[in-house]
Coordinates of C-alpha atoms and ligand atoms in Angstrom, one line a residue:
X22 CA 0.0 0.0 0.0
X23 CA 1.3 3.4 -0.7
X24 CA 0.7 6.5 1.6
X25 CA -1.5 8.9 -0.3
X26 CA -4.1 5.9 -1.9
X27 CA -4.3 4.0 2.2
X28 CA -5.1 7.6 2.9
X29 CA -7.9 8.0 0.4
X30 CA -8.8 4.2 1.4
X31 CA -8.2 2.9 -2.4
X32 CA -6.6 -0.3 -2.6
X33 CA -3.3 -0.4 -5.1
X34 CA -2.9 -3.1 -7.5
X35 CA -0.9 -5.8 -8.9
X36 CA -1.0 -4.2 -12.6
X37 CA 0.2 -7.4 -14.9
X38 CA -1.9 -6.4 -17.8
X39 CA 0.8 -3.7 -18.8
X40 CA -0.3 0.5 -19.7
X41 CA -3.2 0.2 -20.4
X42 CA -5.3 3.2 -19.2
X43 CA -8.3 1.7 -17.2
X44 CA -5.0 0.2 -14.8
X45 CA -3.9 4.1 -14.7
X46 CA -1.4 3.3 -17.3
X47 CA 2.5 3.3 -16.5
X48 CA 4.9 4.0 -14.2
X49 CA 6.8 7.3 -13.7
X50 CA 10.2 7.2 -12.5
X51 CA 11.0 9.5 -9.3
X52 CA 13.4 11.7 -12.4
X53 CA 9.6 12.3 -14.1
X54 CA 7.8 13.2 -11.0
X55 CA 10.8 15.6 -9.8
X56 CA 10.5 17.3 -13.0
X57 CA 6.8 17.6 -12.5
X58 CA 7.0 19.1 -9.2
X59 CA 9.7 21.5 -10.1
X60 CA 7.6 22.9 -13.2
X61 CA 4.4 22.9 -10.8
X62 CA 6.4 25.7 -8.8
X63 CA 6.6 28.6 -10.9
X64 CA 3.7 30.1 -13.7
X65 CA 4.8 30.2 -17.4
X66 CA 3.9 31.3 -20.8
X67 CA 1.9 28.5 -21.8
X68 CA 2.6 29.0 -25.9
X69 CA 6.4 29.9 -25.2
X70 CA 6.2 26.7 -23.3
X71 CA 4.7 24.8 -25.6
X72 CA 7.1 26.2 -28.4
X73 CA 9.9 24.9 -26.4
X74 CA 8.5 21.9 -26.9
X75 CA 8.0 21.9 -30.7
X76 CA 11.8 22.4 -31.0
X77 CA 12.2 19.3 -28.4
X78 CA 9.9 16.9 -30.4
X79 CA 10.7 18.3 -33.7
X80 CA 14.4 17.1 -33.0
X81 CA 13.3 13.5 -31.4
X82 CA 10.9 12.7 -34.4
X83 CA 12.0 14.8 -37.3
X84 CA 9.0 16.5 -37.6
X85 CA 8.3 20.6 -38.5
X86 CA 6.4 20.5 -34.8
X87 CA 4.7 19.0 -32.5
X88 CA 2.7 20.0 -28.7
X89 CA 2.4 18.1 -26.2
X90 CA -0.9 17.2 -26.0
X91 CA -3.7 15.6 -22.9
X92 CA -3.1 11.8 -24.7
X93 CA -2.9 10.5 -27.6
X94 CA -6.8 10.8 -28.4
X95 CA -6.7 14.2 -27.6
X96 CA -4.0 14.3 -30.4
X97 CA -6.5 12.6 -32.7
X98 CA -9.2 15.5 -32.0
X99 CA -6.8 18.2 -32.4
X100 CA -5.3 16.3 -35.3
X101 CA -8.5 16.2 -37.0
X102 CA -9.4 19.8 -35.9
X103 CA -6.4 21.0 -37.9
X104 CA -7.0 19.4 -40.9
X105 CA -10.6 20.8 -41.6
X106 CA -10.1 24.0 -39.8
X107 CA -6.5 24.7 -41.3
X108 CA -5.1 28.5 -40.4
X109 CA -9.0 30.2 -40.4
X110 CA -9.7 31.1 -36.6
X111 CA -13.3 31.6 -38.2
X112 CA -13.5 27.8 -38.7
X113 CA -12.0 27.0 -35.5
X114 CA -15.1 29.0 -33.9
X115 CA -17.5 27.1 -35.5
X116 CA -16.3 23.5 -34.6
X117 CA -17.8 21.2 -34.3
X118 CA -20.3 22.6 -36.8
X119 CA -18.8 21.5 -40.1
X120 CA -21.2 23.4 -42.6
X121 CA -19.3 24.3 -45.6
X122 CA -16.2 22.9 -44.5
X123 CA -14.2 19.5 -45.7
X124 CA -15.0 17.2 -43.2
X125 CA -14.7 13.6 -44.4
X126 CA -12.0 11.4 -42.7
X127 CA -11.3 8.2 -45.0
X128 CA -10.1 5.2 -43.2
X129 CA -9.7 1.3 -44.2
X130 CA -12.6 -0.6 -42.7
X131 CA -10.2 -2.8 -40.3
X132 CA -8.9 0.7 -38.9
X133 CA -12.1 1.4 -37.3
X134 CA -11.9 1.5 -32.9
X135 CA -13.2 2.5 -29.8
X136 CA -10.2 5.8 -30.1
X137 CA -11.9 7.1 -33.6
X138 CA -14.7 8.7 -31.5
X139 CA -11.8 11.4 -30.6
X140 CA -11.8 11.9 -34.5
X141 CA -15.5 12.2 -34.9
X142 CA -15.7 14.5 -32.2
X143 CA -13.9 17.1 -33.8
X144 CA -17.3 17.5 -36.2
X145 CA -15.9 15.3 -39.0
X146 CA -17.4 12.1 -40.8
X147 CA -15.7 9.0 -41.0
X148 CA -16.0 7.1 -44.2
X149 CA -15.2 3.4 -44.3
X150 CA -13.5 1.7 -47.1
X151 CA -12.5 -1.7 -48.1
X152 CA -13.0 -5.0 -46.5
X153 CA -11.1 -7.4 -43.9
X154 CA -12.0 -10.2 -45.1
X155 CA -8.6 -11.2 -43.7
X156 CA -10.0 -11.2 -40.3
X157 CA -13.2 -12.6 -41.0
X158 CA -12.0 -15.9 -42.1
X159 CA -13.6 -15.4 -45.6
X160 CA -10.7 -14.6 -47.4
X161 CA -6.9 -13.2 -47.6
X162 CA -7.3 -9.3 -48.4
X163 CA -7.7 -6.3 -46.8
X164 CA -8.5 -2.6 -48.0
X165 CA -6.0 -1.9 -50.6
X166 CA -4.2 1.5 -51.4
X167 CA -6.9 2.1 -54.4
X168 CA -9.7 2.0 -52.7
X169 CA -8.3 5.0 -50.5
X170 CA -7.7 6.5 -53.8
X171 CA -10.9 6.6 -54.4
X172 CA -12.9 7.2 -51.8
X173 CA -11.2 10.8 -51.4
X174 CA -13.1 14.0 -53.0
X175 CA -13.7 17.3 -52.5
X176 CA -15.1 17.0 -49.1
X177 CA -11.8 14.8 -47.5
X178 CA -10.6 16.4 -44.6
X179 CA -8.0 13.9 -43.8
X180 CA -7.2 10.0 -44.3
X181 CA -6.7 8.8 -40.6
X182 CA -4.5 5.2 -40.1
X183 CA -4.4 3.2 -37.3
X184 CA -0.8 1.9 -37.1
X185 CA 0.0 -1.1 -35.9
X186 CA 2.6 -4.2 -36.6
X187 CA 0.0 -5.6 -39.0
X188 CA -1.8 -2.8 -40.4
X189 CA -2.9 -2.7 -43.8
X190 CA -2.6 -1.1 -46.6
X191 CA 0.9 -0.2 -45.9
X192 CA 1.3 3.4 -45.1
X193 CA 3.9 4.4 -47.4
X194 CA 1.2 3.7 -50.2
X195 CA -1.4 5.4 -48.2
X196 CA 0.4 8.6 -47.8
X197 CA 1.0 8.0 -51.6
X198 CA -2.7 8.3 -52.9
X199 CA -3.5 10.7 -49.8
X200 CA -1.1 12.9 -50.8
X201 CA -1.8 13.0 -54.4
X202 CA -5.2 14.6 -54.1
X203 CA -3.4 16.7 -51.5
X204 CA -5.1 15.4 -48.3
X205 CA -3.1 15.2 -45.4
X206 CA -2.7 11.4 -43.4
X207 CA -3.3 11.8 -39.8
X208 CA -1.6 8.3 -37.9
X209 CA -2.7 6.8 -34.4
X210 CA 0.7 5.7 -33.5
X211 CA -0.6 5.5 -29.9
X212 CA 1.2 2.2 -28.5
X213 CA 3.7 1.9 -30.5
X214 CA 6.6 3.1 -28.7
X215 CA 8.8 1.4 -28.0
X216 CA 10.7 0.9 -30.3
X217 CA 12.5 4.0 -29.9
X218 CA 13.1 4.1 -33.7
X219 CA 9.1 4.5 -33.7
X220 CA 9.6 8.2 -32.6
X221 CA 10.9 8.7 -36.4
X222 CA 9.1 6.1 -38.4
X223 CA 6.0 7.4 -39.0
X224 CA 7.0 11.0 -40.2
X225 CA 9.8 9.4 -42.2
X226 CA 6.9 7.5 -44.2
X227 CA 5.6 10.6 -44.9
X228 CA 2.8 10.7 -42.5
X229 CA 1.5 14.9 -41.9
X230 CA 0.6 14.1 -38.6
X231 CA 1.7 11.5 -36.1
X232 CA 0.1 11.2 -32.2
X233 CA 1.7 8.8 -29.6
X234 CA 0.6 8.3 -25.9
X235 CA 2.7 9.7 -23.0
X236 CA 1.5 7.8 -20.3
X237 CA 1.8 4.1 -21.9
X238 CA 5.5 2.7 -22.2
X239 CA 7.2 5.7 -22.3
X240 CA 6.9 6.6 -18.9
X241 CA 5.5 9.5 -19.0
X242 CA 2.5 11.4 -16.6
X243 CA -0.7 9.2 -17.5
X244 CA -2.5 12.1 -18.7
X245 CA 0.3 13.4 -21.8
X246 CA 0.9 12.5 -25.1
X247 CA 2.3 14.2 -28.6
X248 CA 1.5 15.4 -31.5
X249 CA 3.6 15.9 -33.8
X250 CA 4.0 16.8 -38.0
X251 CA 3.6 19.6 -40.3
X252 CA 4.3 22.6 -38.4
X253 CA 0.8 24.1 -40.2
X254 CA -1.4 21.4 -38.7
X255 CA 0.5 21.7 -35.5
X256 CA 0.4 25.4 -35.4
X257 CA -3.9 25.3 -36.2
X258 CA -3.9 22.1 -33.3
X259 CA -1.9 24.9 -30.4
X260 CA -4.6 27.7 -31.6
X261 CA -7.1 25.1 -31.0
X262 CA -6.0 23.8 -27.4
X263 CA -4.6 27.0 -26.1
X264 CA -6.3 29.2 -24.4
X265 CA -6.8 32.5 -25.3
X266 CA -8.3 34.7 -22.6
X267 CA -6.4 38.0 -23.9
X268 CA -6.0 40.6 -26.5
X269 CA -4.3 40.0 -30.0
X270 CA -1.7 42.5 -28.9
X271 CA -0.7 40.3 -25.8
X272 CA -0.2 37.2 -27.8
X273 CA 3.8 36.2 -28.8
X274 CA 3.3 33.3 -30.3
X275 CA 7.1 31.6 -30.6
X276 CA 8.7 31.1 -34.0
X277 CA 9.2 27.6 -33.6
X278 CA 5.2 27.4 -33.4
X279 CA 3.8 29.7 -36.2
X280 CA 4.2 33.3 -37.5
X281 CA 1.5 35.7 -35.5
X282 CA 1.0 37.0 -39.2
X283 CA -0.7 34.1 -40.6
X284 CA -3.9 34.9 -38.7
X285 CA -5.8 37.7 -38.5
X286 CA -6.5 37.6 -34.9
X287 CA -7.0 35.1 -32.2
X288 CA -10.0 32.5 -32.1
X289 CA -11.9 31.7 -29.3
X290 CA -11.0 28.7 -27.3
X291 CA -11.2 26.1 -29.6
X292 CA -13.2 22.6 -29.7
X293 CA -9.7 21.3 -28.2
X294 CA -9.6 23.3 -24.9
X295 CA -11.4 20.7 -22.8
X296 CA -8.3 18.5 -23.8
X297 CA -5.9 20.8 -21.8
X298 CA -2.4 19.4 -20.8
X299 CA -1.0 21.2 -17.7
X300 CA 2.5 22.7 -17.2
X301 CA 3.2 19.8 -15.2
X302 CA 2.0 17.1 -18.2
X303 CA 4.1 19.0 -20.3
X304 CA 7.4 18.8 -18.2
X305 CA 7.0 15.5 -17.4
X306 CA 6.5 14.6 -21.2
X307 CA 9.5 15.8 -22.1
X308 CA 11.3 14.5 -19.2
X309 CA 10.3 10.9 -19.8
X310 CA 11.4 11.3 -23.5
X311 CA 14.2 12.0 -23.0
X312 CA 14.8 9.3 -20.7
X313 CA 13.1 6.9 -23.7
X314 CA 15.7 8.3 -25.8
X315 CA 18.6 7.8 -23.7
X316 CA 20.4 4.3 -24.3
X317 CA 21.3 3.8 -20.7
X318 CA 18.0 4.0 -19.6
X319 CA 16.2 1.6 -22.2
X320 CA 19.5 -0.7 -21.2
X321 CA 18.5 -0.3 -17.5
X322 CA 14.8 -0.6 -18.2
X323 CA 15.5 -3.8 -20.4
X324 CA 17.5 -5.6 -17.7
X325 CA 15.1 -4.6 -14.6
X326 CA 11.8 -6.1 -16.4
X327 CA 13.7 -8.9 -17.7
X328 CA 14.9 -10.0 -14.4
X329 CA 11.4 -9.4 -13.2
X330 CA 9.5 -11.4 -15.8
X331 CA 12.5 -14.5 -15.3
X332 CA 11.1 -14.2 -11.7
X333 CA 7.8 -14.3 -12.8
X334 CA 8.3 -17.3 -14.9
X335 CA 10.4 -19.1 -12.3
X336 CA 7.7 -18.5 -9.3
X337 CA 4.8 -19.7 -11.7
X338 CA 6.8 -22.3 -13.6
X339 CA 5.7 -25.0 -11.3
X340 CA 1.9 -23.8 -10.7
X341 CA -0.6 -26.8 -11.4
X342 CA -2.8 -27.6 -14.3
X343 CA -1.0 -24.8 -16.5
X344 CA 1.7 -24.8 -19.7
X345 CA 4.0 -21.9 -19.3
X346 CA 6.5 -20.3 -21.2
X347 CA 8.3 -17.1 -22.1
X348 CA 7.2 -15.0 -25.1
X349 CA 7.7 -12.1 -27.0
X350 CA 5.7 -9.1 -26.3
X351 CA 4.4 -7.8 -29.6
X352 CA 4.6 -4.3 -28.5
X353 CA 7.6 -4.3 -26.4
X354 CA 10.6 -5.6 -28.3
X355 CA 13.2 -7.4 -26.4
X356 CA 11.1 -7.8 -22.7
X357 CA 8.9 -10.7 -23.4
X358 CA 5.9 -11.6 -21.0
X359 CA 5.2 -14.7 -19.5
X360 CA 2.1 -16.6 -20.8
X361 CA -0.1 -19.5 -19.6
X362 CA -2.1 -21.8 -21.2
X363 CA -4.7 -23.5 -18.8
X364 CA -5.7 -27.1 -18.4
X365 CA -9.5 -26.3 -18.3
X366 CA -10.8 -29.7 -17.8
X367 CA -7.9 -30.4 -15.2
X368 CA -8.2 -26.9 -13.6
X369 CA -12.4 -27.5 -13.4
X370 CA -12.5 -24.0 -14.3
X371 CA -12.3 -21.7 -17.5
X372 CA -9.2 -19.1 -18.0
X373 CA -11.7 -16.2 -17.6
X374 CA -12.9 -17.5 -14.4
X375 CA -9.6 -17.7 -13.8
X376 CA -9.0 -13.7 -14.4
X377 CA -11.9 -12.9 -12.6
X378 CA -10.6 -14.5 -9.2
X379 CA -7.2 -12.7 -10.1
X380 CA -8.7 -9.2 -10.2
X381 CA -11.5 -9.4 -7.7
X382 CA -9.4 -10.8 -5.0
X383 CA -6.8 -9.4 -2.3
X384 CA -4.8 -8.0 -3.2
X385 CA -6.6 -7.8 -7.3
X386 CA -4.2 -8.9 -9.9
X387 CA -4.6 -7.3 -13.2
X388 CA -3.8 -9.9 -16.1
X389 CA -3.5 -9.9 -20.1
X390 CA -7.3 -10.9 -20.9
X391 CA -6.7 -11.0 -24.6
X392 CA -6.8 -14.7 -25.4
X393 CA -8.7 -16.1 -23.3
X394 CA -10.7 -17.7 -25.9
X395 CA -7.7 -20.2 -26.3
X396 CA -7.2 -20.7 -22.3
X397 CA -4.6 -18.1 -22.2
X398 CA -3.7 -15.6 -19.9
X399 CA -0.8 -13.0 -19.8
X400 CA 1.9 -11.5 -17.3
X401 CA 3.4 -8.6 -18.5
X402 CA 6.5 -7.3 -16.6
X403 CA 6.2 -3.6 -17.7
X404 CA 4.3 -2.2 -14.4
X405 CA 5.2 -5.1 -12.1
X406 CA 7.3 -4.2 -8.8
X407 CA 10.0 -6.6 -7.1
X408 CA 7.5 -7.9 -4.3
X409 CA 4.7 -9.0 -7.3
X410 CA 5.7 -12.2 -8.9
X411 CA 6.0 -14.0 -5.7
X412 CA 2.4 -12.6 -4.6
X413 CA 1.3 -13.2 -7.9
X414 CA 2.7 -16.9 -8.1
X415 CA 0.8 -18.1 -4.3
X416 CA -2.1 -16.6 -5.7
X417 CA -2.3 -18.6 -8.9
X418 CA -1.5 -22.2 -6.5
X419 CA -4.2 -20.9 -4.3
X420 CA -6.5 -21.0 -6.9
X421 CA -5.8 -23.8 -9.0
X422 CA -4.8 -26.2 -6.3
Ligands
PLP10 C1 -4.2 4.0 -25.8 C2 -4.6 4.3 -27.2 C3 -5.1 5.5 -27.5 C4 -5.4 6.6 -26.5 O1 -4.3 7.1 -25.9 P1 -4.4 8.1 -24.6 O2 -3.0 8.6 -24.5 O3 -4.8 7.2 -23.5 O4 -5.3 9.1 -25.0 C5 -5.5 5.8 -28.8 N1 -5.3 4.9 -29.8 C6 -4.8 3.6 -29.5 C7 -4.6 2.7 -30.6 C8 -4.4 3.3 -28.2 O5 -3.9 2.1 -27.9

């Protein structure tokens, strides 16, 4: 138990699942929460601050820009909000109310997820193309680069890609017929760092506009994420976050953000301002980024959870009525996670019966739900602390003796 949640009288957990968000995401190291404190100690300029920033990401990713943004679906609303609003602050007033604007976002069919609401609510329209009939056990195919092509016309705001290991069409192709009617390609790269080389990838494909999480693997405050690309769209995404409680005369808007000239004065606060990331968010962002980025601390990171998972593995290696081995994590190169597959019959109970006494016991463990349709359950090292594989391990006898 930690001081501050025994004080509130909420129970911590054993958080095996990984960063996902309804577990409260990642840990922050102390060097994150320092930072955090330090900024929470003096007042700022919130654009020079975020123009900082922009120079920061624009040198980790290779992009024009980029803010620091609430998450990575906030990204995808202010994303979107850029692309059909562009530099016109009368625009930005109307959002969500899209009359007269372009506000289609294309996307393959397979692409669609819970996240895309963050795209809709910007005011724009998403319009599905292709089929997975990969997925569906039908067939082999998935949306292909053509149909993109060809759903796009005069009302396209933006194509919007889901990136993932397996996503498909490829993107390089995507940006191709995207950027051949001149529409921009706005990627969800949410989960996908690490790898560090991620940070680059997508912008180097030629996406316009890239958003990643803060608070998943990166270590950053759970609330945070960027968004990065053309500085443009990353200029009309600040005007649309920021808040603008002042005269056009007060407003310094720093170079490596936009020119004050491009607008003809200041919108109101945009359809992003509910979506506002803190001085402290912002601080800690770039603090835990640049402890990504640094090659002693992925080195330190690496050997830490892989000593915890080996523990993990050895405590549970001998539990009954369960096949365990050591995997690769699809999302986190190099650490893998330790997965079971569960004797059902043997057990006398089902793998999500199984989770369910994990999480609603004492103290709850939290465990990779995703295949439980083939008995399987997951241990993922990423949030664990040294006292949880052995808690974890009597558990699992407890309930399978
Ligand atoms: C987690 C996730 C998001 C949302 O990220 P937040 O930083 O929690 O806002 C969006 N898209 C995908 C694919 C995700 O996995």
């Amino acid at each position: 138990m930690s001081g501050i949640y025994e004080q509130l009288g909420i129970r911590t957990i054993i958080n095996a699942k990984g960063v996902s968000t309804r577990v409260s995401g990642g840990i922050m190291s102390p060097e994150v929460a320092d930072a955090m404190r330090d900024a929470s100690r003096h007042c700022v300029d919130m654009w020079e601050l975020q123009g900082r920033a922009s120079e920061i990401i624009a040198d980790l990713t290779g992009a024009e820009a980029g803010i620091v943004t609430s998450g990575a679906a906030a990204g995808l609303l202010l994303g979107t909000a850029a692309c059909i609003a562009g530099l016109d602050p009368a625009k930005m007033n109307r959002l969500p109310d899209t009359a007269g604007m372009k506000d289609e976002v294309v996307m393959a069919r397979s692409h669609r997820n819970f996240y895309d609401h963050a795209v809709r609510t910007a005011g724009a329209k998403l319009v599905e193309v292709g089929i997975p009939d990969r997925f569906s056990g039908a067939g082999v195919r998935d949306t292909e680069a053509w149909e993109i092509a060809a759903a796009i016309t005069e009302k396209t705001a933006a194509v919007h890609y889901l990136a993932h290991p397996n996503s498909l069409p490829p993107l390089d192709q995507v940006v191709k017929a995207a950027h051949a009617a001149g529409v921009p390609v706005l990627v969800d790269a949410a989960s996908q760092l690490p790898p560090v080389e991620n940070l680059r990838h997508f912008i180097d494909q030629g996406a316009d506009l890239v958003t990643y999480s803060g608070g998943k693997a990166i270590g950053g405050p759970q609330s945070s994420g960027i968004l990065c690309g053309r500085r443009d769209l990353i200029a009309s995404a600040a005007l649309q976050c920021l808040d603008h409680d002042m005269f056009f005369e007060q407003w310094n808007p720093p170079a490596s953000l936009m020119e004050k000239s491009v607008i003809p004065g200041l919108p109101q606060h945009g359809i992003g301002r509910p979506c506002k990331a803190g001085k402290e968010e912002i601080i800690g962002l770039l603090t835990a980024l640049r402890l990504f980025v640094a090659d002693d601390t992925q080195a330190r990171q690496q050997m830490v959870r892989t000593a915890l998972v080996q523990d993990l593995y050895d405590a549970l290696k001998e539990t009954p009525h369960v096949e365990c081995r050591l995997e690769p994590d699809g999302y986190r190169p190099g650490i893998p996670i330790v997965r079971l597959t569960l004797d059902e019959t043997a057990a006398g109970k089902t793998a999500f019966q199984l989770i369910l006494e994990l999480q609603n016991g004492d103290p709850s463990i939290h465990a990779d739900n995703s295949r439980i349709d083939d008995a399987q359950i997951g241990f993922s090292s990423i949030c664990l602390e040294p006292g949880h594989p052995k808690a974890i391990a009597t558990r699992m006898r407890t309930l399978l003796k």
